[in-house]
Coordinates of C-alpha atoms in Angstrom, one line a residue:
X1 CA 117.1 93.3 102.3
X2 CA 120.0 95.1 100.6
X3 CA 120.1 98.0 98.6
X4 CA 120.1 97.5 95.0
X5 CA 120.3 99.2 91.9
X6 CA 117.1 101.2 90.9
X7 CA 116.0 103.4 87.9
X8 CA 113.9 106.1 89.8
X9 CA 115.9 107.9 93.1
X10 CA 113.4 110.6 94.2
X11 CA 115.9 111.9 97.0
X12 CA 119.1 113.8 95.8
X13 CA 121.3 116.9 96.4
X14 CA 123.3 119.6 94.6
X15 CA 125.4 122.8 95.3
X16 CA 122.7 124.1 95.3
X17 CA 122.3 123.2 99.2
X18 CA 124.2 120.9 100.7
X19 CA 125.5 118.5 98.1
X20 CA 128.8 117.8 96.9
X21 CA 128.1 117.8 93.2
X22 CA 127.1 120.2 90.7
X23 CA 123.7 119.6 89.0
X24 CA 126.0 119.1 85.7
X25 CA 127.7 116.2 88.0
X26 CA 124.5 115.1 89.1
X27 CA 123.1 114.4 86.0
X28 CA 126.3 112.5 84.3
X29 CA 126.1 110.7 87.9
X30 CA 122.7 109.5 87.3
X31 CA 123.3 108.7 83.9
X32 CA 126.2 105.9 85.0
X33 CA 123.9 105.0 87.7
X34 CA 121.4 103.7 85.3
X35 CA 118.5 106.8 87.3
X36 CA 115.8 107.9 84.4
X37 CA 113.9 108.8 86.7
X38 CA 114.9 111.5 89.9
X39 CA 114.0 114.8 91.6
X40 CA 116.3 117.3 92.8
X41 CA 114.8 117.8 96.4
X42 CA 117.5 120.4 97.6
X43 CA 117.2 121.8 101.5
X44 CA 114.4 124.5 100.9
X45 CA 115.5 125.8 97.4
X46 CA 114.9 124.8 93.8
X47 CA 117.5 126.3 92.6
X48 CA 119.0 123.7 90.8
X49 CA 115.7 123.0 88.8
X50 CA 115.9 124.9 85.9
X51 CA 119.4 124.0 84.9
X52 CA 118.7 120.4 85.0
X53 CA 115.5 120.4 83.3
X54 CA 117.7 120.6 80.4
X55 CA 120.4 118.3 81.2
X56 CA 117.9 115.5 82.1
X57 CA 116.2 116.1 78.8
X58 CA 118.9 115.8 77.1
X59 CA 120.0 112.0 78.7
X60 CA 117.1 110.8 78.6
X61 CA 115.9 111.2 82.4
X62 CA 112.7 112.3 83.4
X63 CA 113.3 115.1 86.2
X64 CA 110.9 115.7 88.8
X65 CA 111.0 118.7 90.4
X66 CA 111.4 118.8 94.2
X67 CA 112.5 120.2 97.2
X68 CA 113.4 119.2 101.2
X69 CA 111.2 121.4 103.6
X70 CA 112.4 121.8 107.2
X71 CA 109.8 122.0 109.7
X72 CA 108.4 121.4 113.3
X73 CA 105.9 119.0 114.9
X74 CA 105.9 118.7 118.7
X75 CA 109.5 120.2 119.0
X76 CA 111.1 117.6 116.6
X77 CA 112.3 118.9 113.3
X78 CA 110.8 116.9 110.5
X79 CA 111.7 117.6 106.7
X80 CA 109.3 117.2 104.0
X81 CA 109.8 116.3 100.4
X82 CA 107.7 118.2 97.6
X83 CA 107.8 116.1 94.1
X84 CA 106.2 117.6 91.2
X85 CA 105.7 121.2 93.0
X86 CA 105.1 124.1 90.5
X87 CA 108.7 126.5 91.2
X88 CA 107.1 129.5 89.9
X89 CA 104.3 129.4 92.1
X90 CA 104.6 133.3 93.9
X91 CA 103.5 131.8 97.1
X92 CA 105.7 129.0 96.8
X93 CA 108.6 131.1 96.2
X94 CA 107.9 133.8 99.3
X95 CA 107.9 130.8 101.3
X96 CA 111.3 129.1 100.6
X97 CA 112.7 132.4 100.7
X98 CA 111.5 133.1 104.5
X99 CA 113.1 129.0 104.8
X100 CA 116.9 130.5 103.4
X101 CA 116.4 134.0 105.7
X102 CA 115.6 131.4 108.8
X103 CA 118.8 129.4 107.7
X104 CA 121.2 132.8 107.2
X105 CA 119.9 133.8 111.0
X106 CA 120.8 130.0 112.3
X107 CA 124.1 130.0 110.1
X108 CA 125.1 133.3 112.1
X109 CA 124.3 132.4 115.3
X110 CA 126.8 128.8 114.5
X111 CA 129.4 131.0 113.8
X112 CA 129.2 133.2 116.6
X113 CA 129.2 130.1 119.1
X114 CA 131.9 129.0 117.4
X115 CA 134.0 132.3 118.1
X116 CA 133.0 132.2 121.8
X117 CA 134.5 128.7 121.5
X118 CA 137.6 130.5 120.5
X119 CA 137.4 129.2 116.7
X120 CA 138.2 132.5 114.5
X121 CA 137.0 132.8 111.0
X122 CA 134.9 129.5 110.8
X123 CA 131.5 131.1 109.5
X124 CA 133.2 133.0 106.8
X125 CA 134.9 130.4 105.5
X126 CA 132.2 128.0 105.1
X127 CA 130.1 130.9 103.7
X128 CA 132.8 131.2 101.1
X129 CA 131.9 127.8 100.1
X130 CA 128.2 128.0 100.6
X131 CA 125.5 128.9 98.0
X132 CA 124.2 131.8 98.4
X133 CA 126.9 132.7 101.3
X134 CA 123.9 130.7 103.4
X135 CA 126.3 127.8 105.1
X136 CA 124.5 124.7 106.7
X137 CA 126.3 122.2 109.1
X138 CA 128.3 120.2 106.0
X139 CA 129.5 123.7 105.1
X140 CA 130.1 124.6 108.6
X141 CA 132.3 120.7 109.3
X142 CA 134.0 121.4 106.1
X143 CA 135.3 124.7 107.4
X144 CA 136.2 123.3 110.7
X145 CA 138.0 120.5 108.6
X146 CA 140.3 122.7 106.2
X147 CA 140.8 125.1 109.7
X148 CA 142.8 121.8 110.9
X149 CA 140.1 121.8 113.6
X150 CA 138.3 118.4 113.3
X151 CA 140.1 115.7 111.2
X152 CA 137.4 115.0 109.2
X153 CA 134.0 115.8 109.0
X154 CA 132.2 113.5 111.1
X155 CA 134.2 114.8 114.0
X156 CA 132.9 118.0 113.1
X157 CA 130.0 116.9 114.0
X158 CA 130.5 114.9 116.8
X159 CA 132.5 117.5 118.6
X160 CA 130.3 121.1 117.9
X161 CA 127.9 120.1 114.7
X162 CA 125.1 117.5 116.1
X163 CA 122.5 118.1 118.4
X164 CA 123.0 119.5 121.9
X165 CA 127.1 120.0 121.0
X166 CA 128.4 123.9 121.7
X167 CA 127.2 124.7 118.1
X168 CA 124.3 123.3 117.7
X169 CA 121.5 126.2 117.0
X170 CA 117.9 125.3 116.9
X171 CA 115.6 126.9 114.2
X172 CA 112.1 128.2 114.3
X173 CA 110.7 126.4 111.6
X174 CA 107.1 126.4 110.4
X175 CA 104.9 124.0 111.6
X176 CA 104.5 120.5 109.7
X177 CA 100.9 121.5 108.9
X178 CA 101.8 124.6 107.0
X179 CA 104.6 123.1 105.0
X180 CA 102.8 120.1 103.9
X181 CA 100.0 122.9 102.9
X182 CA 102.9 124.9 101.0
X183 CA 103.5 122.0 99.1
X184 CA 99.7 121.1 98.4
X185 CA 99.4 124.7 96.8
X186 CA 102.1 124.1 94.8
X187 CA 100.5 121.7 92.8
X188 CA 103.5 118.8 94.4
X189 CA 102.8 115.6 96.5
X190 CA 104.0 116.3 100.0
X191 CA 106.3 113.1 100.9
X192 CA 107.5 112.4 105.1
X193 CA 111.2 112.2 104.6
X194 CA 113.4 109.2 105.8
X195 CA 110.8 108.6 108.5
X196 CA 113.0 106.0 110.0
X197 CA 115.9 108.6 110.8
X198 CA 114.1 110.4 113.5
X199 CA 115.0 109.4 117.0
X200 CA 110.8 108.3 117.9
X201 CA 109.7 105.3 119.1
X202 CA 107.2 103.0 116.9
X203 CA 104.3 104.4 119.0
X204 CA 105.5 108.1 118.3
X205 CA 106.3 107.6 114.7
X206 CA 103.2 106.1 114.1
X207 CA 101.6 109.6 115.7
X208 CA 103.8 111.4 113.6
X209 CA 102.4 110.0 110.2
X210 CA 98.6 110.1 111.5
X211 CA 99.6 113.7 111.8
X212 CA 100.8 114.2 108.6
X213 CA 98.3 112.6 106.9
X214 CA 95.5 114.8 108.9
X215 CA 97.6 117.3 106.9
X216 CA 97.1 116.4 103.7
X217 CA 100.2 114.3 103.4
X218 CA 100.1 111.8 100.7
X219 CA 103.2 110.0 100.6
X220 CA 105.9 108.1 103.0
X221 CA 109.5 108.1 102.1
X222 CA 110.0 103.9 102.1
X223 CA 112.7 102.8 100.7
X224 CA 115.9 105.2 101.7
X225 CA 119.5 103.8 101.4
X226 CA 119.7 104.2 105.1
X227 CA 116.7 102.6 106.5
X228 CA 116.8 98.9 108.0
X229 CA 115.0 95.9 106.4
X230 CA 112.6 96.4 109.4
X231 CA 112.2 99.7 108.8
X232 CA 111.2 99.2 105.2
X233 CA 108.4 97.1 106.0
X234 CA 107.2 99.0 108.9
X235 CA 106.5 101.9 107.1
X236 CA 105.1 99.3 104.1
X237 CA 102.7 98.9 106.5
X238 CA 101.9 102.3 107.6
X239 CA 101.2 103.0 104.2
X240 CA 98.9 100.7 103.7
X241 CA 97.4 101.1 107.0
X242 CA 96.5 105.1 106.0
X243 CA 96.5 104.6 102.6
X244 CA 99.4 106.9 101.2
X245 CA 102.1 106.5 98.2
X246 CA 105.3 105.0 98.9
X247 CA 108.4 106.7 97.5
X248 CA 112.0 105.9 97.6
X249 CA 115.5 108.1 97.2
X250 CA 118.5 107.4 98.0
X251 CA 119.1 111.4 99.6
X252 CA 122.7 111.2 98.0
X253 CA 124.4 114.4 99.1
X254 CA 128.1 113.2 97.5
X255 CA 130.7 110.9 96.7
X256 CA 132.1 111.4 100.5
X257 CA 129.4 109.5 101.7
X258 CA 130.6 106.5 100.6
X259 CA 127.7 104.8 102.6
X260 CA 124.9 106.2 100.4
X261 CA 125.1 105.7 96.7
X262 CA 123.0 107.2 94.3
X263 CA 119.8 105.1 92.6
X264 CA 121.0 102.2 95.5
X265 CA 118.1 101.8 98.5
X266 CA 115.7 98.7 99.2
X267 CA 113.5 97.5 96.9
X268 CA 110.0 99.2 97.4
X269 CA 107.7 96.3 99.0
X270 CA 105.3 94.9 97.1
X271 CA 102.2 96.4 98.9
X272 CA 103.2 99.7 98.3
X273 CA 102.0 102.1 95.6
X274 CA 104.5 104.0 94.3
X275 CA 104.4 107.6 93.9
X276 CA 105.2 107.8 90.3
X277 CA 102.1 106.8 89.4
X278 CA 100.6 110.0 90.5
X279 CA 103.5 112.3 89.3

């Protein structure tokens, strides 16, 4: 099963958070990409919705709005996708702004075990390039990168980025429950993100989406550009085993990642439902 061309990607991200592109670039990308259908699901912020709403409408793509929610079950992080969520909602919007506070506190405490490490300077610089002055771990690598630390970014990672290296700093984030109940209030479908990513075993992933659907979860991401054929139809099956939506995204963060290309991912099995039907 390879990844192919599709016209809906329901995983991407802008400047906005952690992607390379503009949501200007996005959109023109998507248009060459052949995408009428996406959502913007940036790392807890929708910041890029309201200038795309525009620019979709514009070329002829229909934009869902989204967002990626960090959060916690049983001391794994788990992120969780919100398509169609209501961005004015005042809850909504308290809520992703505690998310960005929780992300400044973690982006301080990188930079500050980076100076112990004897690196000078590293947090302001990839604040400098950071929205909001709020850097995450790409921001952090590409700072570490243009320092002449790391060669590139994947040794960025590799070396202080991942988890357990010096730099690594764990965040307190809201339990899977409350998010996927954010979400819900929102008026958005609350989607498990590249399920197959996450170090679990079959047993413990299968735990993992019981969970989420006790929650009120309602969707499985399926096809992602980075899950294996076996993958795929594992979670084919899990969503036909609890009865949820299938969705797919690509969760294109850039050109740089040359392995991920935006609107390409597995085909969506043929037992699935796919979530566009209930957006």
């Amino acid at each position: 099963m390879q990844n192919v061309a599709s016209e809906v990607d329901f995983h991407l991200h802008t400047t906005a958070s952690d992607g390379e592109l503009t949501p200007t670039e996005l959109v023109e990308a998507a248009v060459q990409a052949g995408v009428t259908w996406l959502a913007v699901t940036d790392h807890d912020t929708v910041a890029a919705v309201p200038e795309m709403q525009a620019l979709c409408s514009r070329n002829g793509i229909t934009l869902v709005a989204g967002v990626e929610i960090s959060s916690r079950w049983q001391s794994q992080d788990i992120h969780v996708v919100g398509l169609g969520v209501d961005i004015g909602q005042p809850h909504f919007k308290d809520h992703l702004a505690a998310q960005m506070q929780r992300r400044r506190l973690r982006a301080l405490a990188m930079g500050e075990r980076l100076e112990k490490l004897g690196i000078q300077g590293v947090f302001q610089a990839a604040a400098a390039i950071a929205p909001q002055g709020i850097p995450a771990r790409p921001h952090f690598a590409q700072a570490l990168v243009g320092a002449g630390v790391c060669k590139d970014r994947k040794q960025a990672f590799q070396r202080y980025l991942a988890v357990a290296k010096p730099a690594y700093v764990k965040t307190d984030w809201p339990e899977l429950e409350q998010v996927v109940n954010w979400i819900s209030a929102a008026g958005g479908v609350a989607v498990l993100a590249h399920p197959g990513r996450y170090k679990l075993t079959r047993t413990k992933l299968g735990r993992l989406v019981e969970a989420f659907c006790a929650a009120g979860g309602q969707c499985l991401e399926v096809a992602v550009a980075t899950h294996s054929p076996d993958m795929v139809q594992y979670l084919a099956g899990l969503c036909v085993k609890f009865g949820l939506y299938a969705s797919q995204g690509s969760d294109y963060h850039g050109p740089s990642m040359r392995w991920v290309q935006l609107g390409k991912m597995p085909p969506l099995p043929s037992c699935c439902r796919p979530v566009r039907d209930i957006l």
